[in-house]
Coordinates of C-alpha atoms in Angstrom, one line a residue:
M10 CA -10.1 -16.4 -15.7
T11 CA -6.9 -14.8 -17.6
R12 CA -4.9 -12.6 -15.6
S13 CA -3.9 -9.1 -16.5
M14 CA -1.6 -6.7 -15.3
K15 CA -2.4 -2.9 -15.4
I16 CA 0.0 0.4 -15.2
F17 CA 0.7 2.0 -11.9
A18 CA 1.8 5.5 -12.0
A19 CA 1.4 8.6 -9.6
C20 CA 1.3 12.2 -8.7
T21 CA 3.6 13.8 -5.8
L22 CA 3.2 14.3 -2.2
S23 CA 6.2 13.7 0.4
G24 CA 6.2 11.6 3.3
A25 CA 7.8 7.8 4.6
L26 CA 7.2 4.6 4.0
L27 CA 6.7 1.2 6.1
A28 CA 7.8 -1.8 5.4
G29 CA 7.0 -4.7 7.4
G30 CA 8.6 -2.9 10.5
I31 CA 10.8 -0.4 8.1
A32 CA 10.3 2.8 7.1
F33 CA 11.9 4.8 4.4
A34 CA 11.6 8.8 3.3
A35 CA 9.3 9.7 0.6
Q36 CA 10.2 12.4 -2.7
P37 CA 7.8 13.3 -4.8
G38 CA 7.1 11.6 -8.2
A39 CA 5.3 11.8 -11.9
D40 CA 2.0 11.0 -12.8
H41 CA -0.2 8.0 -13.3
A42 CA -2.7 7.0 -16.1
D43 CA -6.6 6.4 -15.9
S44 CA -8.0 3.6 -14.5
A45 CA -9.9 0.9 -16.7
S46 CA -11.8 -2.3 -15.5
P47 CA -10.8 -4.5 -13.4
R48 CA -7.5 -6.7 -14.4
A49 CA -9.2 -9.8 -14.1
A50 CA -12.0 -9.3 -16.4
Q51 CA -9.7 -8.6 -19.1
A52 CA -9.6 -10.9 -22.2
S53 CA -5.7 -12.1 -21.5
A54 CA -2.7 -11.2 -19.3
D55 CA -0.9 -8.1 -19.9
S56 CA -3.3 -6.8 -23.1
E57 CA -4.4 -3.8 -21.5
A58 CA -2.9 -1.2 -19.0
T59 CA -4.8 0.0 -16.2
S60 CA -3.8 3.1 -13.9
R61 CA -3.9 2.6 -10.2
P62 CA -3.2 5.3 -7.4
T63 CA -0.5 5.5 -5.1
P64 CA -0.7 6.7 -1.5
S65 CA 1.2 9.1 0.8
V66 CA 2.7 8.7 4.3
R67 CA 4.8 8.5 7.7
P68 CA 7.2 6.3 8.5
E69 CA 7.3 3.2 10.5
G70 CA 8.9 -0.4 9.0
A71 CA 9.2 -3.6 7.1
D72 CA 6.7 -5.7 8.2
P73 CA 7.8 -9.6 9.2
L74 CA 7.2 -12.9 8.2
P75 CA 4.9 -15.4 10.3
E76 CA 6.7 -16.0 13.9
T77 CA 7.0 -19.5 12.6
Q78 CA 9.3 -18.3 9.5
V79 CA 13.1 -18.4 11.5
P80 CA 16.2 -18.3 9.4
I81 CA 18.7 -21.0 8.8
D82 CA 21.7 -20.7 10.5
A83 CA 24.5 -19.3 8.4
K84 CA 28.2 -20.8 8.1
Y85 CA 30.4 -19.1 5.9
S86 CA 30.9 -15.4 4.3
L87 CA 29.8 -15.1 0.8
A88 CA 32.9 -13.6 0.0
S89 CA 35.1 -16.7 1.0
A90 CA 32.7 -19.3 0.1
L91 CA 32.9 -18.0 -4.2
E92 CA 36.8 -17.4 -4.0
G93 CA 37.9 -19.2 -6.9
A94 CA 34.6 -20.0 -8.6
D95 CA 34.2 -20.4 -11.8
D96 CA 31.5 -18.3 -14.5
G97 CA 29.5 -21.1 -14.0
E98 CA 29.0 -21.2 -10.4
L99 CA 28.4 -17.6 -10.4
A100 CA 26.1 -17.8 -12.8
R101 CA 24.2 -20.7 -11.1
V102 CA 24.2 -19.3 -7.7
A103 CA 23.3 -15.4 -9.0
A104 CA 19.8 -17.7 -10.9
A105 CA 19.5 -19.3 -7.6
N106 CA 19.0 -16.3 -6.1
D107 CA 17.1 -14.2 -8.8
I108 CA 19.7 -11.4 -9.1
T109 CA 22.5 -10.8 -11.6
V110 CA 25.8 -12.0 -11.6
E111 CA 27.3 -8.0 -11.3
H112 CA 25.0 -8.0 -8.1
L113 CA 26.2 -11.0 -6.8
A114 CA 30.2 -9.5 -6.8
E115 CA 28.8 -6.5 -5.7
I116 CA 27.2 -8.5 -2.3
A117 CA 30.4 -10.9 -2.5
A118 CA 32.7 -7.9 -2.0
D119 CA 30.8 -7.5 1.8
E120 CA 32.3 -10.2 3.9
T121 CA 29.4 -9.9 6.1
S122 CA 27.0 -11.6 3.6
R123 CA 26.3 -15.2 4.6
I124 CA 25.6 -18.5 2.8
D125 CA 23.8 -21.9 4.4
D126 CA 26.0 -24.8 5.3
E127 CA 25.8 -26.5 2.0
D128 CA 26.8 -23.4 -0.2
R129 CA 23.5 -23.1 -1.9
L130 CA 22.6 -19.7 -1.8
F131 CA 24.3 -16.7 0.0
Y132 CA 21.4 -15.8 2.0
A133 CA 18.9 -18.4 3.9
E134 CA 15.4 -18.6 2.6
P135 CA 13.2 -18.7 5.8
S136 CA 10.3 -21.6 6.0
A137 CA 6.9 -20.7 4.8
P138 CA 4.1 -20.2 6.9
D139 CA 2.3 -23.5 8.5
E140 CA -0.8 -22.8 6.1
V141 CA -1.7 -24.7 2.7
A142 CA -1.6 -22.3 -0.2
G143 CA -5.7 -22.0 -0.4
D144 CA -6.8 -23.7 2.8
S145 CA -7.8 -21.1 5.5
E146 CA -8.4 -23.5 8.3
A147 CA -4.7 -24.6 8.1
S148 CA -3.8 -24.8 11.6
V149 CA -0.8 -23.5 13.0
E150 CA 0.6 -24.2 16.5
A151 CA 1.5 -21.2 18.7
G152 CA 5.1 -20.9 19.3
D153 CA 6.1 -23.8 17.1
A154 CA 9.0 -23.2 14.8
S155 CA 9.2 -26.0 13.5
V156 CA 6.5 -26.0 11.0
A157 CA 5.5 -28.2 7.8
T158 CA 6.6 -26.4 4.2
P159 CA 4.0 -26.7 1.5
A160 CA 5.8 -28.2 -1.3
D161 CA 4.8 -26.0 -3.8
E162 CA 6.8 -23.0 -1.9
A163 CA 9.5 -25.1 -0.1
T164 CA 11.5 -25.9 -4.0
D165 CA 10.7 -22.6 -5.0
D166 CA 14.3 -21.5 -5.0
S167 CA 13.3 -18.4 -6.5
A168 CA 11.9 -16.9 -3.5
A169 CA 13.0 -13.9 -2.6
P170 CA 16.0 -14.3 0.0
V171 CA 16.6 -13.1 3.2
A172 CA 19.5 -12.3 5.5
A173 CA 21.0 -15.6 7.2
G174 CA 21.8 -16.2 10.8
S175 CA 21.4 -14.0 13.8
T176 CA 19.8 -10.8 14.0
E177 CA 22.5 -9.5 16.4
S178 CA 23.8 -6.1 15.4
T179 CA 26.8 -6.5 13.2
A180 CA 29.2 -3.4 12.1
V181 CA 29.8 -3.2 8.4
E182 CA 33.7 -2.7 8.0
A183 CA 34.8 0.0 5.7
A184 CA 37.4 2.4 5.3
S185 CA 37.8 5.6 7.1
V186 CA 34.8 8.0 5.2
T187 CA 34.5 12.0 5.4
C188 CA 31.9 13.0 7.6
T189 CA 30.3 16.1 6.9
V190 CA 26.4 15.7 8.0
A191 CA 25.4 16.2 12.3
E192 CA 25.8 14.2 14.9
W193 CA 23.0 11.9 15.9
S194 CA 20.1 13.2 17.8
A195 CA 17.8 11.4 20.0
T196 CA 15.1 13.6 19.2
A197 CA 15.6 13.6 15.8
T198 CA 14.1 11.8 13.1
Y199 CA 15.6 9.9 9.8
V200 CA 14.8 8.1 6.9
G201 CA 16.1 5.8 4.7
G202 CA 19.0 7.2 2.9
D203 CA 19.6 9.8 5.9
K204 CA 23.1 10.0 7.4
A205 CA 24.3 10.9 11.0
V206 CA 27.5 10.9 12.9
R207 CA 27.8 8.6 16.7
S208 CA 31.3 8.5 18.6
G209 CA 33.1 9.1 15.3
H210 CA 31.4 6.9 12.9
L211 CA 29.4 7.5 10.3
Y212 CA 25.7 5.4 10.2
L213 CA 23.5 5.1 7.8
A214 CA 20.0 5.0 8.0
N215 CA 18.5 2.3 6.4
W216 CA 14.7 3.0 7.1
W217 CA 12.8 5.7 9.7
T218 CA 13.9 5.6 13.1
K219 CA 14.2 8.1 16.0
G220 CA 15.5 7.4 19.2
Q221 CA 17.8 4.2 18.3
D222 CA 20.9 5.0 19.3
P223 CA 23.3 3.8 16.3
L224 CA 26.0 2.3 18.6
T225 CA 23.3 -0.4 19.9
Y226 CA 21.1 -0.5 16.4
N227 CA 23.4 -1.4 13.8
G228 CA 23.8 -4.0 11.3
V229 CA 23.6 -4.3 8.2
I230 CA 20.6 -4.5 5.7
G231 CA 18.4 -7.5 6.4
T232 CA 19.2 -8.0 10.4
G233 CA 16.2 -5.6 11.1
K234 CA 18.5 -3.0 12.5
P235 CA 17.9 1.0 11.3
W236 CA 21.5 2.0 11.1
T237 CA 24.2 0.3 9.0
D238 CA 28.4 1.7 9.8
Q239 CA 29.8 3.5 7.0
G240 CA 33.1 3.7 8.8
E241 CA 35.2 6.2 10.8
C242 CA 35.2 9.3 10.5
S243 CA 38.2 10.9 8.6
T244 CA 37.1 14.8 9.5
T245 CA 35.6 16.5 12.0
T246 CA 31.6 16.7 12.5
P247 CA 29.5 19.6 12.6
P248 CA 27.6 20.9 15.7
T249 CA 25.1 18.3 17.2
T250 CA 22.4 21.1 16.8
A251 CA 21.6 20.4 13.2
T252 CA 18.3 20.3 12.0
P253 CA 16.9 16.7 12.1
P254 CA 16.1 15.6 8.1
T255 CA 12.7 17.4 7.0
T256 CA 11.6 14.9 4.4
T257 CA 9.7 12.7 6.7
T258 CA 6.6 14.9 7.3
P259 CA 4.9 16.4 4.4
P260 CA 4.1 19.7 4.9
A261 CA 1.0 20.8 6.8
T262 CA -0.9 21.9 3.6
T263 CA -0.6 18.8 2.3
K264 CA -3.0 17.0 5.3
P265 CA -6.5 18.3 6.2
P266 CA -7.2 18.8 9.7
T267 CA -7.5 15.8 11.9
T268 CA -9.8 17.0 14.6
T269 CA -12.6 16.7 12.8
P270 CA -13.3 14.6 10.0
P271 CA -15.0 15.8 7.0
T272 CA -19.0 15.3 7.8
T273 CA -20.2 14.0 4.6
T274 CA -17.5 11.0 5.0
T275 CA -20.4 9.9 7.9
P276 CA -23.5 8.3 6.2
P277 CA -27.0 8.7 7.7
T278 CA -28.1 6.8 10.2
T279 CA -29.9 4.4 8.0
T280 CA -26.7 3.0 7.0
T281 CA -27.3 -0.6 5.7
P282 CA -24.5 -3.1 7.5
P283 CA -21.7 -3.9 5.3
T284 CA -21.4 -7.2 3.3
T285 CA -18.4 -9.1 4.7
T286 CA -19.6 -12.7 4.8
A287 CA -17.9 -15.0 2.4
P288 CA -19.6 -15.3 -1.0
P289 CA -20.5 -18.0 -2.3
S290 CA -18.2 -19.6 -5.1
T291 CA -20.7 -18.4 -8.1
T292 CA -19.5 -14.6 -7.1
D293 CA -17.4 -12.3 -9.6
A294 CA -14.2 -12.7 -7.5
F295 CA -13.0 -9.1 -9.0
K296 CA -16.3 -7.7 -8.1
L297 CA -16.7 -7.8 -4.2
H298 CA -17.3 -4.7 -2.3
S299 CA -17.9 -4.5 1.1
R300 CA -19.8 -1.1 1.2
A301 CA -20.1 0.4 -2.5
G302 CA -20.8 4.2 -2.7
S303 CA -18.5 4.6 0.4
N304 CA -16.0 8.0 0.3
R305 CA -12.9 5.9 1.0
T306 CA -12.0 2.5 -0.7
L307 CA -9.5 -0.2 0.1
Y308 CA -8.8 -1.8 -3.0
I309 CA -7.0 -5.5 -3.1
D310 CA -5.4 -5.9 -5.8
F311 CA -4.8 -9.7 -6.7
T312 CA -4.3 -9.0 -10.9
G313 CA -0.9 -7.7 -10.6
A314 CA 0.5 -4.5 -11.5
I315 CA 3.2 -2.3 -13.6
V316 CA 4.5 0.6 -11.1
T317 CA 6.1 3.6 -12.4
G318 CA 6.5 6.8 -11.1
T319 CA 6.1 6.6 -7.4
Q320 CA 8.3 7.1 -4.9
W321 CA 9.0 3.3 -4.6
N322 CA 10.6 3.4 -8.1
T323 CA 12.4 6.4 -6.7
S324 CA 14.0 5.2 -3.5
Y325 CA 14.9 1.9 -5.3
S326 CA 16.5 3.4 -8.3
T327 CA 14.0 1.0 -10.1
P328 CA 11.8 2.5 -12.9
T329 CA 9.8 0.1 -13.3
I330 CA 8.3 -2.5 -11.1
T331 CA 6.8 -5.2 -12.3
A332 CA 4.3 -7.0 -9.7
D333 CA 3.1 -10.4 -10.8
A334 CA -0.5 -11.5 -10.2
Y335 CA -1.4 -13.5 -7.4
S336 CA -0.8 -17.4 -8.0
V337 CA -1.1 -20.7 -6.0
D338 CA 0.3 -22.4 -8.8
S339 CA 2.6 -22.1 -11.5
N340 CA 0.1 -20.6 -13.6
K341 CA 0.7 -17.0 -13.7
S342 CA -1.8 -16.6 -17.0
S343 CA -5.0 -17.6 -15.4
F344 CA -6.6 -18.1 -12.5
S345 CA -7.9 -21.3 -11.1
A346 CA -11.1 -21.8 -8.8
A347 CA -8.8 -22.5 -6.2
E348 CA -7.2 -19.1 -7.0
L349 CA -11.0 -17.6 -6.8
Q350 CA -12.1 -18.9 -4.1
N351 CA -9.0 -17.8 -1.6
I352 CA -9.7 -14.3 -3.0
R353 CA -13.2 -14.1 -2.0
D354 CA -12.2 -15.7 1.5
I355 CA -9.3 -13.1 2.0
W356 CA -11.1 -10.0 0.6
A357 CA -14.1 -11.0 3.5
R358 CA -11.7 -11.5 6.3
V359 CA -10.1 -8.2 5.3
A360 CA -13.5 -6.6 5.0
E361 CA -14.4 -8.0 8.4
D362 CA -11.3 -5.8 10.1
Y363 CA -12.8 -2.7 8.6
A364 CA -16.2 -3.2 9.0
W365 CA -16.5 -0.6 11.3
M366 CA -15.3 1.7 9.2
D367 CA -16.9 3.9 6.1
V368 CA -15.0 2.4 3.6
D369 CA -15.4 0.3 0.8
V370 CA -13.1 -2.7 0.9
T371 CA -12.9 -4.1 -2.7
T372 CA -11.5 -6.9 -5.6
E373 CA -12.7 -4.7 -8.5
E374 CA -10.4 -1.9 -10.0
P375 CA -11.7 1.6 -8.9
A376 CA -11.2 4.8 -11.2
R377 CA -8.4 7.0 -10.7
A378 CA -10.8 9.7 -9.1
T379 CA -11.8 7.3 -6.5
L380 CA -8.5 6.8 -4.9
E381 CA -7.2 10.0 -5.7
R382 CA -6.8 13.1 -3.2
T383 CA -6.7 16.4 -5.0
S384 CA -7.5 18.7 -2.4
T385 CA -8.4 19.0 1.1
S386 CA -11.9 19.6 0.0
D387 CA -11.8 16.1 -1.8
N388 CA -13.3 13.8 0.5
V389 CA -13.4 10.5 -2.1
Y390 CA -10.1 8.7 -1.8
G391 CA -8.5 5.6 -1.0
T392 CA -5.9 3.3 -1.2
T393 CA -4.4 -0.2 -3.3
V394 CA -2.9 -3.1 -1.5
V395 CA -1.0 -5.1 -4.0
V396 CA -0.7 -8.9 -3.4
S397 CA 2.2 -10.4 -5.4
D398 CA 5.1 -12.4 -4.8
T399 CA 7.5 -9.5 -6.7
N400 CA 9.7 -8.5 -3.9
F401 CA 11.5 -5.2 -5.2
Y402 CA 12.3 -3.8 -2.0
S403 CA 15.7 -5.7 -1.1
I404 CA 17.1 -8.9 -1.6
S405 CA 17.9 -9.4 2.3
C406 CA 13.9 -8.2 2.9
S407 CA 12.3 -11.3 5.2
C408 CA 9.7 -9.0 5.1
G409 CA 5.6 -9.6 4.6
G410 CA 4.6 -6.6 3.5
L411 CA 5.7 -2.5 3.0
A412 CA 3.2 0.2 2.9
Y413 CA 3.6 3.8 3.4
V414 CA 2.2 5.4 6.9
G415 CA -0.5 8.0 7.3
T416 CA -0.7 9.1 3.9
I417 CA -4.3 7.8 2.5
D418 CA -5.6 11.6 3.4
N419 CA -2.5 13.3 2.2
V420 CA -3.5 15.7 -0.5
N421 CA -1.3 13.5 -4.0
N422 CA -1.8 10.8 -1.9
L423 CA -1.4 8.5 -5.0
Q424 CA 2.8 9.0 -4.9
Y425 CA 2.8 6.7 -1.7
Q426 CA 0.7 3.7 -3.3
P427 CA 0.4 1.1 -3.4
A428 CA 0.9 -1.0 -0.2
W429 CA 2.2 -4.2 -0.7
A430 CA 1.5 -7.9 0.8
Y431 CA 4.2 -10.4 -0.5
T432 CA 3.3 -13.8 -0.8
K433 CA 7.3 -15.1 -0.9
G434 CA 7.1 -13.7 2.6
V435 CA 4.2 -15.3 3.7
G436 CA 2.7 -17.5 1.5
T437 CA 0.0 -18.1 -0.9
G438 CA -3.1 -18.9 2.2
V439 CA -6.1 -17.2 2.9
K440 CA -5.2 -16.4 6.8
N441 CA -1.4 -15.0 6.6
L442 CA -2.2 -12.8 3.2
A443 CA -5.4 -11.2 4.9
E444 CA -3.4 -10.5 8.2
V445 CA -0.4 -8.7 6.0
I446 CA -3.4 -6.5 3.8
A447 CA -5.2 -5.5 7.0
H448 CA -2.2 -4.6 8.7
E449 CA -0.2 -3.0 6.1
A450 CA -3.4 -0.4 5.3
G451 CA -3.8 0.0 8.8
H452 CA 0.2 1.7 8.1
N453 CA -1.7 3.7 5.5
F454 CA -4.5 4.7 7.7
G455 CA -1.7 6.1 10.3
L456 CA -1.0 3.1 12.3
S457 CA 2.6 2.0 14.4
H458 CA 3.5 -1.7 14.9
D459 CA 2.7 -3.0 18.3
G460 CA 5.5 -4.3 20.3
T461 CA 6.8 -4.5 23.6
T462 CA 8.8 -2.3 25.7
A463 CA 11.0 -5.7 26.2
G464 CA 12.3 -5.0 22.0
V465 CA 10.1 -7.3 20.7
T466 CA 9.3 -4.9 17.5
Y467 CA 5.9 -7.1 16.6
F468 CA 3.8 -8.5 19.6
P469 CA 2.8 -12.1 18.6
G470 CA -0.1 -12.0 20.6
H471 CA -1.5 -14.3 23.6
G472 CA -3.8 -17.2 24.0
A473 CA -6.3 -16.7 21.1
W474 CA -5.8 -13.1 20.8
A475 CA -3.3 -10.7 18.8
P476 CA -3.1 -7.6 17.8
I477 CA -3.3 -6.7 14.0
M478 CA -0.5 -4.1 14.2
G479 CA 1.8 -6.5 15.6
T480 CA 2.2 -10.2 14.1
S481 CA -1.4 -11.9 13.9
Y482 CA -0.3 -15.0 12.2
T483 CA -0.9 -18.1 14.5
R484 CA -3.9 -16.1 16.5
P485 CA -7.6 -16.6 15.3
I486 CA -8.8 -13.6 17.3
T487 CA -7.0 -10.6 15.6
H488 CA -8.3 -6.9 16.7
W489 CA -7.1 -3.3 16.5
S490 CA -5.7 -2.2 19.8
E491 CA -5.0 0.5 22.3
G492 CA -1.7 -1.2 23.7
E493 CA -3.5 -3.0 26.9
Y494 CA -1.2 -6.2 26.9
S495 CA 1.3 -6.3 29.2
G496 CA 4.9 -4.7 28.0
A497 CA 2.8 -3.0 25.7
N498 CA 5.1 -0.4 24.0
N499 CA 2.6 1.1 21.8
T500 CA -0.4 2.4 23.7
Q501 CA -2.4 4.2 20.4
D502 CA -5.8 4.5 20.3
D503 CA -5.8 2.6 16.6
F504 CA -9.4 3.8 16.1
A505 CA -8.7 7.6 16.8
V506 CA -5.8 7.4 14.8
M507 CA -7.3 5.7 11.8
G508 CA -10.2 8.1 12.5
A509 CA -7.7 11.2 12.2
N510 CA -6.5 9.6 9.1
G511 CA -9.6 9.7 7.2
G512 CA -11.0 6.2 8.6
V513 CA -14.5 7.7 9.6
A514 CA -16.8 5.1 11.8
V515 CA -19.8 4.7 10.3
A516 CA -23.2 5.6 12.0
D517 CA -25.1 3.4 14.1
E518 CA -28.1 1.2 12.8
A519 CA -29.8 0.3 16.1
G520 CA -30.3 2.4 19.7
D521 CA -28.3 1.2 22.3
T522 CA -31.2 1.7 24.6
T523 CA -34.4 0.4 25.3
S524 CA -36.2 3.7 24.6
A525 CA -33.9 3.6 21.0
A526 CA -34.5 0.4 19.9
K527 CA -34.9 -0.8 16.5
A528 CA -38.0 -2.9 15.9
F529 CA -36.5 -6.4 15.2
G530 CA -39.8 -6.9 12.8
S531 CA -41.4 -9.9 11.1
A532 CA -38.0 -11.3 9.7
S533 CA -36.8 -14.0 11.0
S534 CA -33.0 -12.8 11.0
V535 CA -31.6 -9.2 11.2
K536 CA -27.7 -8.1 10.1
G537 CA -26.3 -5.1 12.2
L538 CA -22.4 -3.6 13.1
I539 CA -20.9 -3.0 16.5
T540 CA -19.0 -0.1 15.7
T541 CA -16.9 0.9 19.0
R542 CA -16.0 -1.1 22.5
T543 CA -19.4 1.6 23.7
D544 CA -21.8 0.3 21.3
V545 CA -24.8 -2.2 21.8
D546 CA -27.8 -2.5 19.3
V547 CA -30.7 -3.2 21.2
Y548 CA -34.1 -4.4 19.1
S549 CA -37.5 -4.8 20.3
F550 CA -39.7 -8.1 19.5
T551 CA -43.3 -9.0 20.9
T552 CA -44.5 -12.5 21.7
T553 CA -48.3 -13.9 22.9
G554 CA -46.1 -15.7 25.4
G555 CA -43.7 -19.0 25.4
Q556 CA -40.2 -20.0 24.6
V557 CA -38.2 -17.7 22.8
T558 CA -34.6 -18.1 21.4
F559 CA -32.3 -15.8 19.6
D560 CA -29.0 -17.0 17.7
A561 CA -26.3 -14.4 17.1
A562 CA -23.3 -14.8 15.2
P563 CA -20.6 -12.8 14.1
A564 CA -18.8 -12.8 10.5
A565 CA -18.7 -16.3 8.7
Q566 CA -14.7 -15.7 8.7
S567 CA -12.0 -14.2 11.2
P568 CA -14.7 -12.5 13.4
D569 CA -13.6 -9.7 15.4
L570 CA -17.1 -9.5 17.2
D571 CA -17.0 -11.8 20.5
I572 CA -20.9 -11.5 21.3
K573 CA -22.7 -11.2 24.6
L574 CA -26.5 -11.7 23.8
D575 CA -29.4 -10.9 26.5
I576 CA -32.8 -10.4 26.4
L577 CA -34.7 -7.9 28.9
N578 CA -38.3 -6.9 29.7
A579 CA -40.1 -4.2 29.5
S580 CA -38.8 -2.1 32.5
G581 CA -35.0 -2.8 30.9
T582 CA -34.2 -5.9 33.2
V583 CA -32.0 -8.9 32.0
V584 CA -34.2 -12.3 32.1
A585 CA -31.6 -14.2 29.8
T586 CA -28.4 -14.0 29.2
A587 CA -25.2 -15.9 27.0
N588 CA -21.6 -15.0 26.9
P589 CA -19.5 -18.0 26.0
A590 CA -16.0 -18.6 26.3
S591 CA -14.1 -17.8 23.4
A592 CA -10.9 -20.4 22.4
Q593 CA -8.3 -21.1 19.8
V594 CA -9.3 -23.9 17.6
N595 CA -6.6 -23.6 15.3
S596 CA -4.5 -20.4 13.9
S597 CA -7.3 -19.4 11.6
V598 CA -10.3 -20.4 13.9
A599 CA -11.8 -19.6 17.1
S600 CA -14.7 -20.7 19.0
G601 CA -17.4 -19.1 21.4
L602 CA -17.7 -16.2 19.8
D603 CA -21.3 -16.9 18.9
A604 CA -24.2 -16.7 21.4
S605 CA -27.5 -18.2 21.7
V606 CA -30.3 -17.1 24.5
T607 CA -33.6 -18.7 25.2
A608 CA -36.0 -17.7 27.6
S609 CA -39.6 -18.3 28.5
L610 CA -41.8 -15.1 28.5
A611 CA -45.3 -14.3 29.2
A612 CA -47.2 -12.4 26.1
G613 CA -45.6 -8.7 25.9
T614 CA -42.8 -6.3 24.3
Y615 CA -39.1 -7.7 25.1
Y616 CA -35.6 -6.8 23.8
V617 CA -32.6 -8.5 22.7
R618 CA -29.1 -6.9 23.1
I619 CA -26.2 -7.2 21.2
D620 CA -22.4 -5.9 23.1
G621 CA -19.1 -6.8 21.6
V622 CA -16.9 -8.2 24.8
G623 CA -13.7 -9.5 25.7
Q624 CA -12.2 -12.1 27.6
G625 CA -10.3 -12.6 30.4
S626 CA -7.2 -10.2 31.1
A627 CA -6.3 -8.1 28.5
A628 CA -2.7 -8.0 30.3
S629 CA -2.1 -11.6 30.2
G630 CA -3.5 -14.1 28.0
G631 CA -7.1 -12.8 27.1
Y632 CA -8.5 -9.0 25.6
S633 CA -10.4 -6.6 26.8
D634 CA -13.6 -5.1 24.4
Y635 CA -11.5 -2.4 22.5
G636 CA -11.4 -4.4 19.0
S637 CA -14.3 -6.4 19.5
V638 CA -16.4 -4.7 17.0
G639 CA -17.9 -6.2 13.4
Q640 CA -20.7 -7.0 11.7
Y641 CA -23.2 -10.2 13.1
T642 CA -26.7 -12.0 12.0
I643 CA -29.6 -12.2 14.9
T644 CA -31.9 -15.2 14.3
R645 CA -34.8 -15.3 15.9
R646 CA -36.3 -18.9 16.4

């Protein structure tokens, strides 16, 4: 199938952005074109231009590489290494890092820039994720930093370089500067580009930050620090009571009330469970929908984009961002069968993470009106995540993705879309990309990172479990979280926050009690959905007597639901139960999430009940039932 790129431009709105752990200020932008048919369906690459919406935001941070990706130790400064280099050598180093010679010279002027031991690159290239491109079952040993690198990525010298060496704070030496901004305030919110004075030095905010003292949290871009020291002040600073930046939070009128979601977004109680099982290989990879017709849309764009007029363009002084289509091989003009299957599998995983929500996770290019929110009374809107190897953010960004925070339901939300998932950061395989896409879309729905009070920005999980808003690359069970693990620094209720930003839960399709049970009927199986930790689904059935068996299975790929299955008699007493222990098979697969129960019954009416459960201690090594939600299929035999 040929690839075709579309044009993505935007409207106006203000907010801040979040990149794999980094956030930036957002300001008004331009307008954007109408949307067309899915890019993948076009006859030739770059033959047509179609629009794509952009979201609004609130800040957080630039999202990280898989835990196994560790920058190589750096030895020498770039300036000293390139001293005396001829034009040919300068051109070689610039080409290897996918930048211009002029940009290389600018970076070389900074003595803090580093190269690796063999003088090949001025930024060390992190190792690729331990997953073979296209193999959703590739194993990653938790905590193993020495992982295999896929051959097709290990030799890619054009990959976006990242800052080498230690992530310890490193101040940038600079001449005295004029300080005409306010003293840093622990209660103020700063976004990328803002400045503040601290102890006689001027500091530049690299992204969104609040309460992080520049004296402690400073370093050059690429070290993961929110502040960069610009030098010692040569003038007196203004009073410390200055008003903090106002560009971080959009005006109250741009966001509808969040206490009561619009009632029109909740479907009737007869809502059909979402279609999130992995589609067969014959299914059109660019026409996948988890809940067609929903008022919310999460569009996963694999076909490339030309982005203009958005805050991304403004913030990075890049009038046009050309993002290549998703590609595993070197052929970017068409999609191979393996790439198309990857797209199907990635979609299925992301759709499962959002199965509890009334949102259509799709790979088909939506119309502009489906994504754009034009007023507070407009209840049809959404967001886009572009999957590409194009990283415009920074040559020193080792991030897996970028997104604005809390902007999906803002009026004129297109200004801060799309969110980004970078294959140069996390590879082209199914597992890592699905985790990044779900994470970045989570930012659009208002979620912050899940870290620890010990200073870990992204909690990597424990046992077989990890939070989606941490780093979930190496754990097969990934959930939305409320910070129940030990040392959590973020106890926000993910479901409540997403609900306040337009992510409304679907209506319950089966009752929670025997009196409200839904008839199992004559079919051999039924499909359903657990939407909250308090939701249980009960089905009634009859038997003429004898042995009865029910099997319950969660989603086929990356299930969020850990199932407990019960059979109850007419009085509601449990007569048989099953709740197998879950375990990690590899980074992508867990066992024990399904359940099967058998009972010998007398003739009569009985009930089968399904519940989402946790395992062990959520504080250490296990997980609660908080995020144990998702789709299921119950089969009678």
